[in-house]
C-alpha cells in the first residue's frame, strides 16, 4: 500500500469526539477514501462490510460511562475486519474493560503528522481489564456452574445501549411533544411510529389505551394518512366548540389502533390555526391525559400562541431536524424560544433525522457546524429508512408492521424501550375520561 491508498473509517459519538477526530484527520496524510459513521450505526455497517474494505478504523467515543457497551460491540466487529483499529481517547480517559486485545489506543491531542505508520508508532496496546462476571446467587457458585456462566457471558455479543433521549430528570415521562424544525423533516413519521411502539410496549391484558396521540397540525396533519385512518368531522366540531368540549365528545373523536393506541387526528377541513388557543389546548390535553397515561403530541411546523404551553407541560420536547440550512436556521430560532421561556435544558432533545452513513466525507463537519449554531450536540441521529419508510407511510402502515427490520424502525423501537413506564397500577384509565371536569 502506498501513501495515497489509505482507506479509512471514522466512528464518532458526540461533538467532543468529532472535534478530537478532526484534529487527527487534519494531520493524517495519504487518505484516498473516508467514511464517517456515528457510534450508533457503526455496528450494523461493520457487520456488513467486506474484510478488506478499510485499512484504518478510528473510533472516538465521547462518554465512556454511557457508551462502553456500544463501544465494545463496535470494536469487536471492527477487530474482525482486515484493518488497524485505533481508539482515540483524551489523556485523562480511563480505558473501559473488555475491549478486544487487537485494538490500540491513541491518546491526544496532539497527534503526530504523517500516514498510518506515524499513528501506529505512537499508539499503545489496549491493555483493557477483563469484564467482571455478573453477581451470582450463592447456590450457583458450586461446582462448574459459575465457570460455565462466565464463559457464556464472555461469548455473548455486547448489546448496544438504549438511547439517552429519555434519561435524566426527576419526573416520569407522561407527555412527549414532537416539534419539527422544518416541513419534511420527518417529525410526523417519527411521532406516529414512536406512539405505535410505546403503545405496543405498554399494552396490558386488561385493555384500555396506553398512549394517546394528538395530531395538532390543524391544517396539514398527516397522522391519519400514516395510520390509514379516516379524518372525521367530529374533530372539526370539537375545534368549533372547544369551550364546551367534554370527555364524551373527546372520546367520540378518538380512533383506536391496536394495541393500546388512541388517535386524535387533524380535522378533515382547513381550520384556522387560531381555532386552537391556550384554553382549548389545555382542554384537549386534560382529555387526552384522562384517556391514557402517556400523551404524544405531533406539533405543527410553525410556532403558535399555544406552543409555549405545549413546551412547558412536556416532559420531553423532541426537536426533529434535517441536515440542511433551513432546518439549522429554524432550529436556532426554536432553541432561542425554549431558552427565553426558561425551559430546562434537560427536557429538550435534538434529533437529526436521515443521517445516512454514506452521505459523504463532509458529514461530520456539517453536523459540527449545525451543532455549533444550535449551541448543543444532537442527542440522537436517526438512519435514513429509505423507500421502505416512504412506502409504509403512503400505504398507511406503521413501520412496526410494514418493515420492522428497517434501520429507522429498529431505532424508534429502541427509543420506545428506553421510555420509563409510569407506575399507575392496573386500572383502566380510559374509564376516567367521562369524569373529566372541564
Coordinates of N, CA and C in Angstrom, one line a residue, residues 336-431:
X336 N -33.9 29.3 20.8 CA -33.9 30.6 21.5 C -35.3 30.8 22.2
X337 N -36.3 30.3 21.6 CA -37.6 30.4 22.3 C -37.6 29.5 23.5
X338 N -37.1 28.3 23.4 CA -37.0 27.4 24.6 C -36.2 28.1 25.7
X339 N -35.1 28.8 25.4 CA -34.3 29.5 26.4 C -35.1 30.7 26.9
X340 N -35.8 31.4 26.1 CA -36.5 32.6 26.5 C -37.6 32.3 27.5
X341 N -38.2 31.2 27.4 CA -39.3 30.8 28.3 C -38.8 30.0 29.5
X342 N -37.5 29.9 29.6 CA -36.9 29.2 30.8 C -37.1 27.7 30.8
X343 N -37.2 27.1 29.7 CA -37.4 25.6 29.7 C -36.1 24.9 30.1
X344 N -36.1 24.0 31.1 CA -34.9 23.4 31.5 C -34.3 22.6 30.3
X345 N -33.0 22.7 30.1 CA -32.3 22.1 29.0 C -32.5 20.6 29.0
X346 N -32.6 20.0 30.2 CA -32.7 18.5 30.3 C -34.0 18.0 29.7
X347 N -35.0 18.9 29.5 CA -36.3 18.4 28.9 C -36.3 18.6 27.4
X348 N -35.3 19.2 26.8 CA -35.2 19.4 25.3 C -34.2 18.5 24.7
X349 N -34.6 17.7 23.7 CA -33.7 16.9 23.0 C -33.7 17.2 21.5
X350 N -32.6 17.2 20.9 CA -32.5 17.5 19.4 C -32.1 16.2 18.7
X351 N -32.8 15.9 17.6 CA -32.7 14.7 16.8 C -32.4 15.1 15.4
X352 N -31.4 14.5 14.8 CA -31.0 14.7 13.4 C -31.6 13.5 12.6
X353 N -32.5 13.7 11.8 CA -33.2 12.7 11.0 C -32.4 12.4 9.7
X354 N -32.6 11.2 9.1 CA -32.0 10.8 7.9 C -30.5 11.1 7.8
X355 N -29.8 10.7 8.9 CA -28.3 10.9 9.0 C -27.7 9.7 8.4
X356 N -27.7 9.6 7.0 CA -27.2 8.4 6.3 C -25.7 8.3 6.5
X357 N -25.2 7.1 6.7 CA -23.7 6.9 6.9 C -22.9 7.1 5.7
X358 N -23.5 7.1 4.5 CA -22.8 7.3 3.3 C -23.1 8.7 2.6
X359 N -23.4 9.6 3.5 CA -23.8 10.9 2.9 C -22.6 11.6 2.3
X360 N -21.4 11.3 2.8 CA -20.2 11.9 2.2 C -19.2 12.2 3.3
X361 N -18.0 12.6 2.8 CA -16.9 12.8 3.7 C -17.0 14.1 4.6
X362 N -17.9 15.0 4.2 CA -18.1 16.2 4.9 C -19.2 16.1 6.0
X363 N -19.7 14.9 6.2 CA -20.8 14.7 7.2 C -20.5 15.3 8.5
X364 N -19.3 14.9 9.1 CA -19.0 15.3 10.4 C -18.9 16.8 10.5
X365 N -18.3 17.4 9.5 CA -18.1 18.9 9.5 C -19.4 19.6 9.5
X366 N -20.4 19.1 8.7 CA -21.7 19.7 8.6 C -22.5 19.5 9.9
X367 N -22.4 18.3 10.5 CA -23.0 18.1 11.8 C -22.4 19.1 12.8
X368 N -21.1 19.2 12.8 CA -20.4 20.0 13.8 C -20.9 21.5 13.6
X369 N -21.0 22.0 12.4 CA -21.4 23.3 12.1 C -22.8 23.6 12.6
X370 N -23.7 22.6 12.4 CA -25.1 22.7 12.8 C -25.1 22.8 14.3
X371 N -24.4 21.9 15.0 CA -24.4 21.8 16.5 C -23.8 23.1 17.1
X372 N -22.8 23.7 16.4 CA -22.2 24.9 16.9 C -23.2 26.1 16.8
X373 N -24.0 26.2 15.8 CA -25.0 27.2 15.7 C -26.1 26.9 16.6
X374 N -26.4 25.7 16.9 CA -27.5 25.3 17.8 C -27.1 25.5 19.3
X375 N -25.8 25.4 19.5 CA -25.3 25.6 20.9 C -25.4 24.3 21.7
X376 N -25.7 23.2 21.1 CA -25.7 21.9 21.8 C -25.5 20.8 20.8
X377 N -25.1 19.6 21.3 CA -25.0 18.5 20.4 C -26.3 17.8 20.2
X378 N -26.4 17.1 19.1 CA -27.6 16.2 18.8 C -27.6 15.1 19.8
X379 N -28.8 14.8 20.3 CA -28.9 13.7 21.3 C -29.2 12.4 20.6
X380 N -29.6 12.4 19.3 CA -29.8 11.2 18.6 C -29.7 11.5 17.1
X381 N -29.1 10.5 16.3 CA -29.1 10.6 14.9 C -29.8 9.4 14.3
X382 N -30.9 9.6 13.6 CA -31.7 8.6 13.1 C -31.3 8.2 11.6
X383 N -31.4 6.9 11.3 CA -31.0 6.5 10.0 C -32.0 6.9 9.0
X384 N -31.5 7.0 7.7 CA -32.4 7.2 6.6 C -33.1 5.9 6.2
X385 N -34.3 5.7 6.5 CA -35.0 4.4 6.3 C -35.2 4.1 4.8
X386 N -35.1 5.1 3.9 CA -35.2 4.9 2.5 C -36.6 4.7 2.0
X387 N -36.7 4.0 0.9 CA -38.0 3.8 0.2 C -39.0 3.0 1.1
X388 N -38.5 2.1 1.9 CA -39.4 1.3 2.8 C -40.3 2.2 3.7
X389 N -39.7 3.3 4.2 CA -40.4 4.2 5.1 C -41.4 5.0 4.3
X390 N -41.0 5.5 3.2 CA -42.0 6.2 2.3 C -43.1 5.4 1.9
X391 N -42.9 4.1 1.5 CA -43.9 3.2 1.1 C -44.9 2.9 2.2
X392 N -44.3 2.7 3.4 CA -45.2 2.4 4.6 C -46.1 3.6 4.9
X393 N -45.6 4.8 4.8 CA -46.4 5.9 5.1 C -47.5 6.1 4.0
X394 N -47.1 5.9 2.8 CA -48.1 6.1 1.7 C -49.2 5.0 1.8
X395 N -48.9 3.9 2.3 CA -49.9 2.8 2.5 C -50.7 2.9 3.8
X396 N -50.3 3.8 4.7 CA -50.9 3.9 6.0 C -50.6 2.8 6.9
X397 N -49.3 2.3 6.8 CA -48.9 1.2 7.7 C -47.8 1.7 8.6
X398 N -47.8 1.3 9.9 CA -46.7 1.7 10.8 C -45.5 0.9 10.4
X399 N -44.3 1.5 10.8 CA -43.1 0.8 10.4 C -43.0 -0.5 11.2
X400 N -43.6 -0.6 12.4 CA -43.6 -1.8 13.2 C -44.2 -2.9 12.4
X401 N -45.3 -2.6 11.7 CA -46.0 -3.7 10.9 C -45.4 -3.9 9.5
X402 N -45.0 -2.8 8.9 CA -44.6 -2.9 7.5 C -43.2 -3.4 7.3
X403 N -42.3 -2.8 8.1 CA -40.9 -3.1 7.9 C -40.1 -3.1 9.2
X404 N -40.4 -4.0 10.1 CA -39.8 -3.9 11.4 C -38.2 -4.1 11.4
X405 N -37.7 -4.6 10.3 CA -36.2 -4.8 10.3 C -35.5 -3.5 9.7
X406 N -36.3 -2.5 9.2 CA -35.7 -1.3 8.7 C -34.9 -0.6 9.8
X407 N -33.8 0.0 9.4 CA -32.9 0.7 10.4 C -33.7 1.7 11.2
X408 N -34.5 2.5 10.6 CA -35.2 3.5 11.3 C -36.3 2.9 12.2
X409 N -36.9 1.9 11.8 CA -37.9 1.2 12.6 C -37.3 0.6 13.9
X410 N -36.1 0.0 13.7 CA -35.4 -0.6 14.8 C -35.0 0.5 15.8
X411 N -34.5 1.7 15.3 CA -34.1 2.7 16.2 C -35.3 3.3 17.0
X412 N -36.4 3.5 16.3 CA -37.6 4.0 17.0 C -38.0 3.0 18.1
X413 N -38.0 1.7 17.7 CA -38.3 0.7 18.7 C -37.4 0.8 19.9
X414 N -36.1 1.0 19.7 CA -35.2 1.1 20.9 C -35.5 2.3 21.7
X415 N -35.9 3.4 21.0 CA -36.2 4.6 21.8 C -37.4 4.4 22.6
X416 N -38.4 3.7 22.1 CA -39.6 3.4 22.9 C -39.3 2.5 24.1
X417 N -38.3 1.6 23.9 CA -37.9 0.7 25.0 C -37.3 1.5 26.1
X418 N -36.7 2.7 25.8 CA -36.0 3.5 26.8 C -36.9 4.4 27.6
X419 N -38.1 4.5 27.2 CA -39.0 5.5 28.0 C -39.5 4.8 29.2
X420 N -39.2 5.3 30.4 CA -39.6 4.6 31.6 C -41.1 4.6 31.8
X421 N -41.7 3.5 32.2 CA -43.1 3.4 32.4 C -43.6 4.1 33.6
X422 N -44.8 4.7 33.6 CA -45.3 5.3 34.7 C -46.0 4.2 35.6
X423 N -45.7 4.3 36.9 CA -46.3 3.3 37.8 C -47.6 3.8 38.3
X424 N -48.7 3.2 37.7 CA -50.0 3.6 37.9 C -51.0 2.5 38.4
X425 N -50.5 1.3 38.5 CA -51.4 0.2 38.8 C -52.0 -0.3 37.6
X426 N -53.0 -1.3 37.8 CA -53.5 -2.0 36.7 C -54.9 -1.5 36.2
X427 N -55.4 -0.3 36.7 CA -56.7 0.1 36.4 C -56.7 0.6 34.9
X428 N -57.9 0.6 34.4 CA -58.1 1.1 33.0 C -58.4 2.6 33.1
X429 N -57.4 3.4 32.7 CA -57.5 4.9 32.8 C -58.5 5.4 31.8
X430 N -58.8 4.7 30.7 CA -59.8 5.2 29.8 C -61.2 5.4 30.3
X431 N -61.4 4.6 31.4 CA -62.8 4.7 32.0 C -62.9 6.1 32.8

